[in-house]
Amino acid sequence: MWEYPQKRIRNVDKRKINRVPLQDLRTIDKKPTLQTHGFTYLSGGHIPGIQDVVEFSDAHKAILDSDSVALVKDLTGAELAISYGSFFRSSQGLRPLPIIHSDLSPQGAKFSRGELQEDFLKSEDPSRVKFGKYLKQGKKIVILNVWRPICVVQDNPLGICGWDSLLPEDALDFNITPTHAGNVIQAWRYREGQKWFYLSKQRSDEVYVFMQHDGTARNRHGINVPHASFTLQEDVGKVPQRTSFECRVIVIVESEGMWNKIHNRIKSFFN
């Protein structure tokens, strides 16, 4: 099973505290977009049957996984998409992660692709085997993180950095050779001039979608948006109570023309 065990994340200095200005997305007229900012958010959707499942159960996870894939397909117009690496965060389990990071470094993306290919090809699920074959064929992929709260966020909101405000030197290089899912992440340093955003009192129907890997980019990694859990001044010293769910969704890019169509689809989605 492909997981992101928080206890295994190493080589990041958790003691360094930065005061980061966060702009509330509710105060902005236009939503951010995937192609410019590397992230966006969708709202107002209802998940059929969600009220009938036990919170944090396997059934709960499965229904959120399925909805995350559907959201990405609807947003991008992609036909081939599948989820992996999904989990809940809460005060009783994996807690919110207060480290500025993206899910995949360039080396981590390459390693993850190989691991996923192997896992998918061994799966008893035909749809995952199909994806494993696409990966083995060398198809280009795009990976997005789909993140949502389980209930209204009262503390430790997720903050996301606009990709267009980053500099190459903001990415930290610890020369790590990825060996497992816990060390595939990309660490980032905070710098004045970066633009960070959050959604105040984010609801369960308000879902972030943000880029974490673009295999069609010139450097074969592309946009991988930094994000982190932020402690607001009024919450300092408190145990985080936020509950959330996140998963990664892989989109198969069958041709360069297909990804151009996806970019056009994203643009029209917000116009």
PDB file of C-alpha atoms in Angstrom:
ATOM      1  CA  MET A   1       0.000   0.000   0.000  1.00  0.00           C
ATOM      2  CA  TRP A   2       1.284   3.462  -0.953  1.00  0.00           C
ATOM      3  CA  GLU A   3       1.208   5.715   2.119  1.00  0.00           C
ATOM      4  CA  TYR A   4       2.894   8.852   3.430  1.00  0.00           C
ATOM      5  CA  PRO A   5       3.900   7.965   7.016  1.00  0.00           C
ATOM      6  CA  GLN A   6       4.531  11.279   8.758  1.00  0.00           C
ATOM      7  CA  LYS A   7       6.986   9.758  11.218  1.00  0.00           C
ATOM      8  CA  ARG A   8       9.299   8.887   8.317  1.00  0.00           C
ATOM      9  CA  ILE A   9       9.651  12.411   6.953  1.00  0.00           C
ATOM     10  CA  ARG A  10      13.229  13.404   7.708  1.00  0.00           C
ATOM     11  CA  ASN A  11      15.866  16.055   6.937  1.00  0.00           C
ATOM     12  CA  VAL A  12      13.483  18.978   7.435  1.00  0.00           C
ATOM     13  CA  ASP A  13      14.092  21.403  10.307  1.00  0.00           C
ATOM     14  CA  LYS A  14      10.791  21.497  12.185  1.00  0.00           C
ATOM     15  CA  ARG A  15      12.166  23.969  14.745  1.00  0.00           C
ATOM     16  CA  LYS A  16      12.362  26.917  12.353  1.00  0.00           C
ATOM     17  CA  ILE A  17       9.269  29.091  12.699  1.00  0.00           C
ATOM     18  CA  ASN A  18       8.306  31.657  10.080  1.00  0.00           C
ATOM     19  CA  ARG A  19       5.649  34.336  10.303  1.00  0.00           C
ATOM     20  CA  VAL A  20       3.916  34.003   6.957  1.00  0.00           C
ATOM     21  CA  PRO A  21       1.295  36.499   5.709  1.00  0.00           C
ATOM     22  CA  LEU A  22      -1.736  34.517   4.519  1.00  0.00           C
ATOM     23  CA  GLN A  23      -4.258  36.040   2.139  1.00  0.00           C
ATOM     24  CA  ASP A  24      -7.815  34.794   2.537  1.00  0.00           C
ATOM     25  CA  LEU A  25      -9.082  33.507  -0.809  1.00  0.00           C
ATOM     26  CA  ARG A  26     -12.549  34.764   0.131  1.00  0.00           C
ATOM     27  CA  THR A  27     -11.262  38.316  -0.280  1.00  0.00           C
ATOM     28  CA  ILE A  28     -10.073  37.725  -3.870  1.00  0.00           C
ATOM     29  CA  ASP A  29     -12.391  38.362  -6.825  1.00  0.00           C
ATOM     30  CA  LYS A  30     -10.919  35.716  -9.145  1.00  0.00           C
ATOM     31  CA  LYS A  31     -10.093  32.171  -8.176  1.00  0.00           C
ATOM     32  CA  PRO A  32      -6.498  31.016  -8.661  1.00  0.00           C
ATOM     33  CA  THR A  33      -5.956  28.628 -11.567  1.00  0.00           C
ATOM     34  CA  LEU A  34      -3.881  25.501 -12.068  1.00  0.00           C
ATOM     35  CA  GLN A  35      -1.970  26.816 -15.064  1.00  0.00           C
ATOM     36  CA  THR A  36      -0.902  30.102 -13.388  1.00  0.00           C
ATOM     37  CA  HIS A  37      -0.904  29.570  -9.631  1.00  0.00           C
ATOM     38  CA  GLY A  38      -0.649  25.783  -9.610  1.00  0.00           C
ATOM     39  CA  PHE A  39      -3.799  25.395  -7.540  1.00  0.00           C
ATOM     40  CA  THR A  40      -7.483  26.177  -7.375  1.00  0.00           C
ATOM     41  CA  TYR A  41     -10.507  25.250  -5.294  1.00  0.00           C
ATOM     42  CA  LEU A  42     -13.972  23.994  -6.128  1.00  0.00           C
ATOM     43  CA  SER A  43     -17.056  24.384  -3.971  1.00  0.00           C
ATOM     44  CA  GLY A  44     -20.698  23.455  -3.625  1.00  0.00           C
ATOM     45  CA  GLY A  45     -20.524  19.831  -4.698  1.00  0.00           C
ATOM     46  CA  HIS A  46     -22.521  17.139  -2.893  1.00  0.00           C
ATOM     47  CA  ILE A  47     -21.228  13.574  -2.624  1.00  0.00           C
ATOM     48  CA  PRO A  48     -24.119  11.087  -2.935  1.00  0.00           C
ATOM     49  CA  GLY A  49     -24.152   8.581  -0.076  1.00  0.00           C
ATOM     50  CA  ILE A  50     -21.589  10.421   2.068  1.00  0.00           C
ATOM     51  CA  GLN A  51     -24.121  10.776   4.874  1.00  0.00           C
ATOM     52  CA  ASP A  52     -24.532   6.994   5.098  1.00  0.00           C
ATOM     53  CA  VAL A  53     -20.905   6.034   5.785  1.00  0.00           C
ATOM     54  CA  VAL A  54     -19.055   5.931   9.101  1.00  0.00           C
ATOM     55  CA  GLU A  55     -16.558   8.774   9.427  1.00  0.00           C
ATOM     56  CA  PHE A  56     -12.920   7.724   8.850  1.00  0.00           C
ATOM     57  CA  SER A  57     -13.996   4.226   7.776  1.00  0.00           C
ATOM     58  CA  ASP A  58     -12.753   2.386   4.680  1.00  0.00           C
ATOM     59  CA  ALA A  59     -16.103   3.162   3.051  1.00  0.00           C
ATOM     60  CA  HIS A  60     -15.626   6.859   3.852  1.00  0.00           C
ATOM     61  CA  LYS A  61     -12.148   6.784   2.308  1.00  0.00           C
ATOM     62  CA  ALA A  62     -13.402   4.952  -0.795  1.00  0.00           C
ATOM     63  CA  ILE A  63     -16.208   7.410  -1.480  1.00  0.00           C
ATOM     64  CA  LEU A  64     -13.865  10.403  -1.086  1.00  0.00           C
ATOM     65  CA  ASP A  65     -11.285   8.735  -3.340  1.00  0.00           C
ATOM     66  CA  SER A  66     -13.904   8.253  -6.031  1.00  0.00           C
ATOM     67  CA  ASP A  67     -15.146  11.830  -5.744  1.00  0.00           C
ATOM     68  CA  SER A  68     -11.583  13.189  -5.933  1.00  0.00           C
ATOM     69  CA  VAL A  69     -10.987  11.382  -9.223  1.00  0.00           C
ATOM     70  CA  ALA A  70     -14.331  12.632 -10.556  1.00  0.00           C
ATOM     71  CA  LEU A  71     -13.433  16.226  -9.607  1.00  0.00           C
ATOM     72  CA  VAL A  72     -10.107  16.027 -11.436  1.00  0.00           C
ATOM     73  CA  LYS A  73     -11.722  14.536 -14.529  1.00  0.00           C
ATOM     74  CA  ASP A  74     -14.377  17.242 -14.534  1.00  0.00           C
ATOM     75  CA  LEU A  75     -11.835  20.012 -13.968  1.00  0.00           C
ATOM     76  CA  THR A  76      -9.334  18.879 -16.585  1.00  0.00           C
ATOM     77  CA  GLY A  77     -11.478  16.940 -19.038  1.00  0.00           C
ATOM     78  CA  ALA A  78      -9.086  13.989 -18.683  1.00  0.00           C
ATOM     79  CA  GLU A  79     -10.463  10.540 -19.451  1.00  0.00           C
ATOM     80  CA  LEU A  80      -7.820   8.483 -17.652  1.00  0.00           C
ATOM     81  CA  ALA A  81      -7.303   9.232 -13.955  1.00  0.00           C
ATOM     82  CA  ILE A  82      -6.819   7.151 -10.824  1.00  0.00           C
ATOM     83  CA  SER A  83      -6.151   7.854  -7.140  1.00  0.00           C
ATOM     84  CA  TYR A  84      -3.381   6.685  -4.808  1.00  0.00           C
ATOM     85  CA  GLY A  85      -1.783   7.644  -1.492  1.00  0.00           C
ATOM     86  CA  SER A  86      -4.964   8.797   0.250  1.00  0.00           C
ATOM     87  CA  PHE A  87      -5.351   9.292   3.997  1.00  0.00           C
ATOM     88  CA  PHE A  88      -7.105  11.223   6.742  1.00  0.00           C
ATOM     89  CA  ARG A  89      -5.487  13.689   9.127  1.00  0.00           C
ATOM     90  CA  SER A  90      -6.802  14.332  12.640  1.00  0.00           C
ATOM     91  CA  SER A  91      -5.676  14.890  16.228  1.00  0.00           C
ATOM     92  CA  GLN A  92      -6.092  11.138  16.805  1.00  0.00           C
ATOM     93  CA  GLY A  93      -4.009   9.990  13.838  1.00  0.00           C
ATOM     94  CA  LEU A  94      -1.734  11.723  11.356  1.00  0.00           C
ATOM     95  CA  ARG A  95      -1.734  15.337  12.477  1.00  0.00           C
ATOM     96  CA  PRO A  96      -1.566  18.389  10.212  1.00  0.00           C
ATOM     97  CA  LEU A  97       1.981  18.850   8.886  1.00  0.00           C
ATOM     98  CA  PRO A  98       3.484  22.296   9.658  1.00  0.00           C
ATOM     99  CA  ILE A  99       6.356  21.935   7.184  1.00  0.00           C
ATOM    100  CA  ILE A 100       6.522  23.799   3.881  1.00  0.00           C
ATOM    101  CA  HIS A 101       6.738  21.043   1.292  1.00  0.00           C
ATOM    102  CA  SER A 102       5.368  19.650  -1.924  1.00  0.00           C
ATOM    103  CA  ASP A 103       4.533  15.969  -2.200  1.00  0.00           C
ATOM    104  CA  LEU A 104       7.197  15.100  -4.756  1.00  0.00           C
ATOM    105  CA  SER A 105      10.749  16.197  -5.463  1.00  0.00           C
ATOM    106  CA  PRO A 106      12.056  15.566  -9.000  1.00  0.00           C
ATOM    107  CA  GLN A 107      13.808  12.434  -7.727  1.00  0.00           C
ATOM    108  CA  GLY A 108      10.759  11.540  -5.645  1.00  0.00           C
ATOM    109  CA  ALA A 109       8.483  11.741  -8.669  1.00  0.00           C
ATOM    110  CA  LYS A 110      10.715   9.374 -10.638  1.00  0.00           C
ATOM    111  CA  PHE A 111      10.934   6.932  -7.722  1.00  0.00           C
ATOM    112  CA  SER A 112       7.184   7.117  -7.062  1.00  0.00           C
ATOM    113  CA  ARG A 113       6.381   6.385 -10.671  1.00  0.00           C
ATOM    114  CA  GLY A 114       8.428   3.195 -10.551  1.00  0.00           C
ATOM    115  CA  GLU A 115       6.882   2.085  -7.253  1.00  0.00           C
ATOM    116  CA  LEU A 116       3.361   2.823  -8.455  1.00  0.00           C
ATOM    117  CA  GLN A 117       3.947   0.976 -11.707  1.00  0.00           C
ATOM    118  CA  GLU A 118       4.993  -2.108  -9.758  1.00  0.00           C
ATOM    119  CA  ASP A 119       2.091  -1.821  -7.294  1.00  0.00           C
ATOM    120  CA  PHE A 120      -0.494  -1.301 -10.032  1.00  0.00           C
ATOM    121  CA  LEU A 121       0.719  -4.223 -12.124  1.00  0.00           C
ATOM    122  CA  LYS A 122       0.404  -6.515  -9.084  1.00  0.00           C
ATOM    123  CA  SER A 123      -3.108  -5.288  -8.259  1.00  0.00           C
ATOM    124  CA  GLU A 124      -6.207  -7.462  -8.527  1.00  0.00           C
ATOM    125  CA  ASP A 125      -8.121  -4.386  -9.693  1.00  0.00           C
ATOM    126  CA  PRO A 126      -8.201  -4.353 -13.537  1.00  0.00           C
ATOM    127  CA  SER A 127      -8.331  -0.553 -13.646  1.00  0.00           C
ATOM    128  CA  ARG A 128      -5.099  -0.299 -11.648  1.00  0.00           C
ATOM    129  CA  VAL A 129      -3.417  -2.960 -13.764  1.00  0.00           C
ATOM    130  CA  LYS A 130      -4.388  -0.907 -16.815  1.00  0.00           C
ATOM    131  CA  PHE A 131      -2.695   2.137 -15.296  1.00  0.00           C
ATOM    132  CA  GLY A 132       0.373   0.080 -14.493  1.00  0.00           C
ATOM    133  CA  LYS A 133       0.631  -0.852 -18.161  1.00  0.00           C
ATOM    134  CA  TYR A 134       0.342   2.802 -19.198  1.00  0.00           C
ATOM    135  CA  LEU A 135       3.203   3.669 -16.844  1.00  0.00           C
ATOM    136  CA  LYS A 136       5.296   0.791 -18.185  1.00  0.00           C
ATOM    137  CA  GLN A 137       4.702   2.092 -21.714  1.00  0.00           C
ATOM    138  CA  GLY A 138       6.247   5.404 -20.667  1.00  0.00           C
ATOM    139  CA  LYS A 139       3.066   7.479 -20.849  1.00  0.00           C
ATOM    140  CA  LYS A 140       3.504  10.953 -19.403  1.00  0.00           C
ATOM    141  CA  ILE A 141       1.579  11.697 -16.231  1.00  0.00           C
ATOM    142  CA  VAL A 142       0.354  14.633 -14.192  1.00  0.00           C
ATOM    143  CA  ILE A 143      -0.182  14.225 -10.437  1.00  0.00           C
ATOM    144  CA  LEU A 144      -2.545  16.442  -8.460  1.00  0.00           C
ATOM    145  CA  ASN A 145      -3.332  16.572  -4.750  1.00  0.00           C
ATOM    146  CA  VAL A 146      -7.034  16.784  -3.892  1.00  0.00           C
ATOM    147  CA  TRP A 147      -7.466  18.093  -0.332  1.00  0.00           C
ATOM    148  CA  ARG A 148     -10.632  18.729   1.668  1.00  0.00           C
ATOM    149  CA  PRO A 149     -11.636  19.200   5.312  1.00  0.00           C
ATOM    150  CA  ILE A 150     -14.029  16.736   6.928  1.00  0.00           C
ATOM    151  CA  CYS A 151     -15.759  19.530   8.824  1.00  0.00           C
ATOM    152  CA  VAL A 152     -15.393  23.325   8.963  1.00  0.00           C
ATOM    153  CA  VAL A 153     -11.755  24.259   9.620  1.00  0.00           C
ATOM    154  CA  GLN A 154     -11.455  26.077  12.949  1.00  0.00           C
ATOM    155  CA  ASP A 155      -7.666  25.889  13.324  1.00  0.00           C
ATOM    156  CA  ASN A 156      -4.493  24.962  11.438  1.00  0.00           C
ATOM    157  CA  PRO A 157      -5.768  25.784   7.934  1.00  0.00           C
ATOM    158  CA  LEU A 158      -3.895  24.487   4.924  1.00  0.00           C
ATOM    159  CA  GLY A 159      -1.924  27.264   3.283  1.00  0.00           C
ATOM    160  CA  ILE A 160      -0.843  27.046  -0.368  1.00  0.00           C
ATOM    161  CA  CYS A 161       1.857  29.073  -2.124  1.00  0.00           C
ATOM    162  CA  GLY A 162       1.151  30.536  -5.548  1.00  0.00           C
ATOM    163  CA  TRP A 163       3.545  28.917  -8.019  1.00  0.00           C
ATOM    164  CA  ASP A 164       4.038  32.216  -9.842  1.00  0.00           C
ATOM    165  CA  SER A 165       5.566  33.773  -6.692  1.00  0.00           C
ATOM    166  CA  LEU A 166       8.352  31.195  -6.259  1.00  0.00           C
ATOM    167  CA  LEU A 167      12.013  31.344  -7.251  1.00  0.00           C
ATOM    168  CA  PRO A 168      14.108  28.270  -8.163  1.00  0.00           C
ATOM    169  CA  GLU A 169      16.332  28.817  -5.120  1.00  0.00           C
ATOM    170  CA  ASP A 170      13.319  28.503  -2.800  1.00  0.00           C
ATOM    171  CA  ALA A 171      13.467  24.725  -3.298  1.00  0.00           C
ATOM    172  CA  LEU A 172      15.779  22.989  -0.809  1.00  0.00           C
ATOM    173  CA  ASP A 173      18.067  20.209  -1.996  1.00  0.00           C
ATOM    174  CA  PHE A 174      19.138  17.700   0.665  1.00  0.00           C
ATOM    175  CA  ASN A 175      20.580  15.270  -1.908  1.00  0.00           C
ATOM    176  CA  ILE A 176      18.213  12.551  -0.741  1.00  0.00           C
ATOM    177  CA  THR A 177      17.922   9.377  -2.766  1.00  0.00           C
ATOM    178  CA  PRO A 178      14.270   8.343  -2.295  1.00  0.00           C
ATOM    179  CA  THR A 179      13.796   4.886  -0.804  1.00  0.00           C
ATOM    180  CA  HIS A 180      10.201   4.972   0.434  1.00  0.00           C
ATOM    181  CA  ALA A 181       7.062   7.101   0.337  1.00  0.00           C
ATOM    182  CA  GLY A 182       8.171   9.127   3.353  1.00  0.00           C
ATOM    183  CA  ASN A 183      11.217  10.702   1.701  1.00  0.00           C
ATOM    184  CA  VAL A 184       9.899  11.566  -1.749  1.00  0.00           C
ATOM    185  CA  ILE A 185       8.803  15.059  -0.707  1.00  0.00           C
ATOM    186  CA  GLN A 186      10.299  18.377  -1.793  1.00  0.00           C
ATOM    187  CA  ALA A 187      11.152  20.771   1.041  1.00  0.00           C
ATOM    188  CA  TRP A 188      10.916  24.531   0.474  1.00  0.00           C
ATOM    189  CA  ARG A 189      12.205  27.573   2.339  1.00  0.00           C
ATOM    190  CA  TYR A 190       9.971  30.526   3.126  1.00  0.00           C
ATOM    191  CA  ARG A 191      10.980  33.816   1.544  1.00  0.00           C
ATOM    192  CA  GLU A 192       9.405  37.246   1.701  1.00  0.00           C
ATOM    193  CA  GLY A 193       7.793  37.851  -1.666  1.00  0.00           C
ATOM    194  CA  GLN A 194       6.121  34.466  -1.823  1.00  0.00           C
ATOM    195  CA  LYS A 195       2.320  34.688  -1.953  1.00  0.00           C
ATOM    196  CA  TRP A 196       0.496  32.365   0.428  1.00  0.00           C
ATOM    197  CA  PHE A 197      -3.249  31.758   0.489  1.00  0.00           C
ATOM    198  CA  TYR A 198      -5.835  30.006   2.630  1.00  0.00           C
ATOM    199  CA  LEU A 199      -9.610  29.680   2.931  1.00  0.00           C
ATOM    200  CA  SER A 200     -11.006  30.980   6.203  1.00  0.00           C
ATOM    201  CA  LYS A 201     -13.481  28.565   7.834  1.00  0.00           C
ATOM    202  CA  GLN A 202     -13.042  26.182   4.907  1.00  0.00           C
ATOM    203  CA  ARG A 203     -16.034  23.847   4.571  1.00  0.00           C
ATOM    204  CA  SER A 204     -16.115  20.168   3.651  1.00  0.00           C
ATOM    205  CA  ASP A 205     -17.557  21.025   0.219  1.00  0.00           C
ATOM    206  CA  GLU A 206     -14.659  23.407  -0.536  1.00  0.00           C
ATOM    207  CA  VAL A 207     -11.949  21.295  -2.127  1.00  0.00           C
ATOM    208  CA  TYR A 208      -8.397  22.278  -3.050  1.00  0.00           C
ATOM    209  CA  VAL A 209      -6.866  20.820  -6.202  1.00  0.00           C
ATOM    210  CA  PHE A 210      -3.164  21.527  -6.673  1.00  0.00           C
ATOM    211  CA  MET A 211      -0.389  20.362  -8.980  1.00  0.00           C
ATOM    212  CA  GLN A 212       2.384  18.161  -7.584  1.00  0.00           C
ATOM    213  CA  HIS A 213       4.020  16.832 -10.754  1.00  0.00           C
ATOM    214  CA  ASP A 214       3.810  17.570 -14.482  1.00  0.00           C
ATOM    215  CA  GLY A 215       5.607  15.020 -16.614  1.00  0.00           C
ATOM    216  CA  THR A 216       4.918  17.098 -19.737  1.00  0.00           C
ATOM    217  CA  ALA A 217       7.051  20.014 -18.477  1.00  0.00           C
ATOM    218  CA  ARG A 218      10.443  20.715 -20.044  1.00  0.00           C
ATOM    219  CA  ASN A 219      12.249  19.594 -16.897  1.00  0.00           C
ATOM    220  CA  ARG A 220       9.907  16.566 -16.628  1.00  0.00           C
ATOM    221  CA  HIS A 221       8.638  17.671 -13.198  1.00  0.00           C
ATOM    222  CA  GLY A 222       7.038  21.093 -13.571  1.00  0.00           C
ATOM    223  CA  ILE A 223       4.647  22.616 -11.066  1.00  0.00           C
ATOM    224  CA  ASN A 224       4.804  21.110  -7.567  1.00  0.00           C
ATOM    225  CA  VAL A 225       3.038  23.584  -5.312  1.00  0.00           C
ATOM    226  CA  PRO A 226       4.386  24.100  -1.766  1.00  0.00           C
ATOM    227  CA  HIS A 227       1.842  23.824   1.028  1.00  0.00           C
ATOM    228  CA  ALA A 228       1.751  23.467   4.812  1.00  0.00           C
ATOM    229  CA  SER A 229      -0.505  23.510   7.836  1.00  0.00           C
ATOM    230  CA  PHE A 230      -0.391  26.954   9.476  1.00  0.00           C
ATOM    231  CA  THR A 231      -0.929  27.786  13.140  1.00  0.00           C
ATOM    232  CA  LEU A 232      -2.834  31.055  13.404  1.00  0.00           C
ATOM    233  CA  GLN A 233      -1.801  33.425  16.198  1.00  0.00           C
ATOM    234  CA  GLU A 234      -4.913  32.669  18.244  1.00  0.00           C
ATOM    235  CA  ASP A 235      -4.188  28.918  18.092  1.00  0.00           C
ATOM    236  CA  VAL A 236      -0.569  28.934  19.303  1.00  0.00           C
ATOM    237  CA  GLY A 237      -0.060  26.271  21.975  1.00  0.00           C
ATOM    238  CA  LYS A 238      -3.272  24.408  21.183  1.00  0.00           C
ATOM    239  CA  VAL A 239      -3.469  20.814  19.956  1.00  0.00           C
ATOM    240  CA  PRO A 240      -4.645  20.865  16.304  1.00  0.00           C
ATOM    241  CA  GLN A 241      -8.265  19.730  15.965  1.00  0.00           C
ATOM    242  CA  ARG A 242      -8.537  19.977  12.190  1.00  0.00           C
ATOM    243  CA  THR A 243      -9.702  16.867  10.352  1.00  0.00           C
ATOM    244  CA  SER A 244      -9.042  16.479   6.648  1.00  0.00           C
ATOM    245  CA  PHE A 245      -8.693  14.036   3.769  1.00  0.00           C
ATOM    246  CA  GLU A 246      -6.273  14.135   0.881  1.00  0.00           C
ATOM    247  CA  CYS A 247      -5.370  11.930  -2.030  1.00  0.00           C
ATOM    248  CA  ARG A 248      -3.206  12.069  -5.111  1.00  0.00           C
ATOM    249  CA  VAL A 249      -4.789  11.685  -8.517  1.00  0.00           C
ATOM    250  CA  ILE A 250      -2.731  10.596 -11.524  1.00  0.00           C
ATOM    251  CA  VAL A 251      -3.813  11.751 -14.960  1.00  0.00           C
ATOM    252  CA  ILE A 252      -2.451   9.897 -17.984  1.00  0.00           C
ATOM    253  CA  VAL A 253      -1.392  12.282 -20.764  1.00  0.00           C
ATOM    254  CA  GLU A 254      -1.694  10.283 -23.969  1.00  0.00           C
ATOM    255  CA  SER A 255      -0.286  13.041 -26.198  1.00  0.00           C
ATOM    256  CA  GLU A 256       1.024  16.606 -26.046  1.00  0.00           C
ATOM    257  CA  GLY A 257      -2.116  17.709 -27.858  1.00  0.00           C
ATOM    258  CA  MET A 258      -4.233  16.090 -25.180  1.00  0.00           C
ATOM    259  CA  TRP A 259      -2.500  18.116 -22.445  1.00  0.00           C
ATOM    260  CA  ASN A 260      -3.013  21.317 -24.458  1.00  0.00           C
ATOM    261  CA  LYS A 261      -6.715  20.452 -24.533  1.00  0.00           C
ATOM    262  CA  ILE A 262      -6.614  19.984 -20.758  1.00  0.00           C
ATOM    263  CA  HIS A 263      -5.056  23.439 -20.327  1.00  0.00           C
ATOM    264  CA  ASN A 264      -7.782  24.941 -22.531  1.00  0.00           C
ATOM    265  CA  ARG A 265     -10.410  23.054 -20.533  1.00  0.00           C
ATOM    266  CA  ILE A 266      -9.021  24.474 -17.284  1.00  0.00           C
ATOM    267  CA  LYS A 267      -9.094  28.011 -18.714  1.00  0.00           C
ATOM    268  CA  SER A 268     -12.692  27.680 -19.914  1.00  0.00           C
ATOM    269  CA  PHE A 269     -13.712  26.165 -16.578  1.00  0.00           C
ATOM    270  CA  PHE A 270     -13.043  29.488 -14.853  1.00  0.00           C
ATOM    271  CA  ASN A 271     -14.172  31.889 -17.594  1.00  0.00           C
TER     272      ASN A 271
END
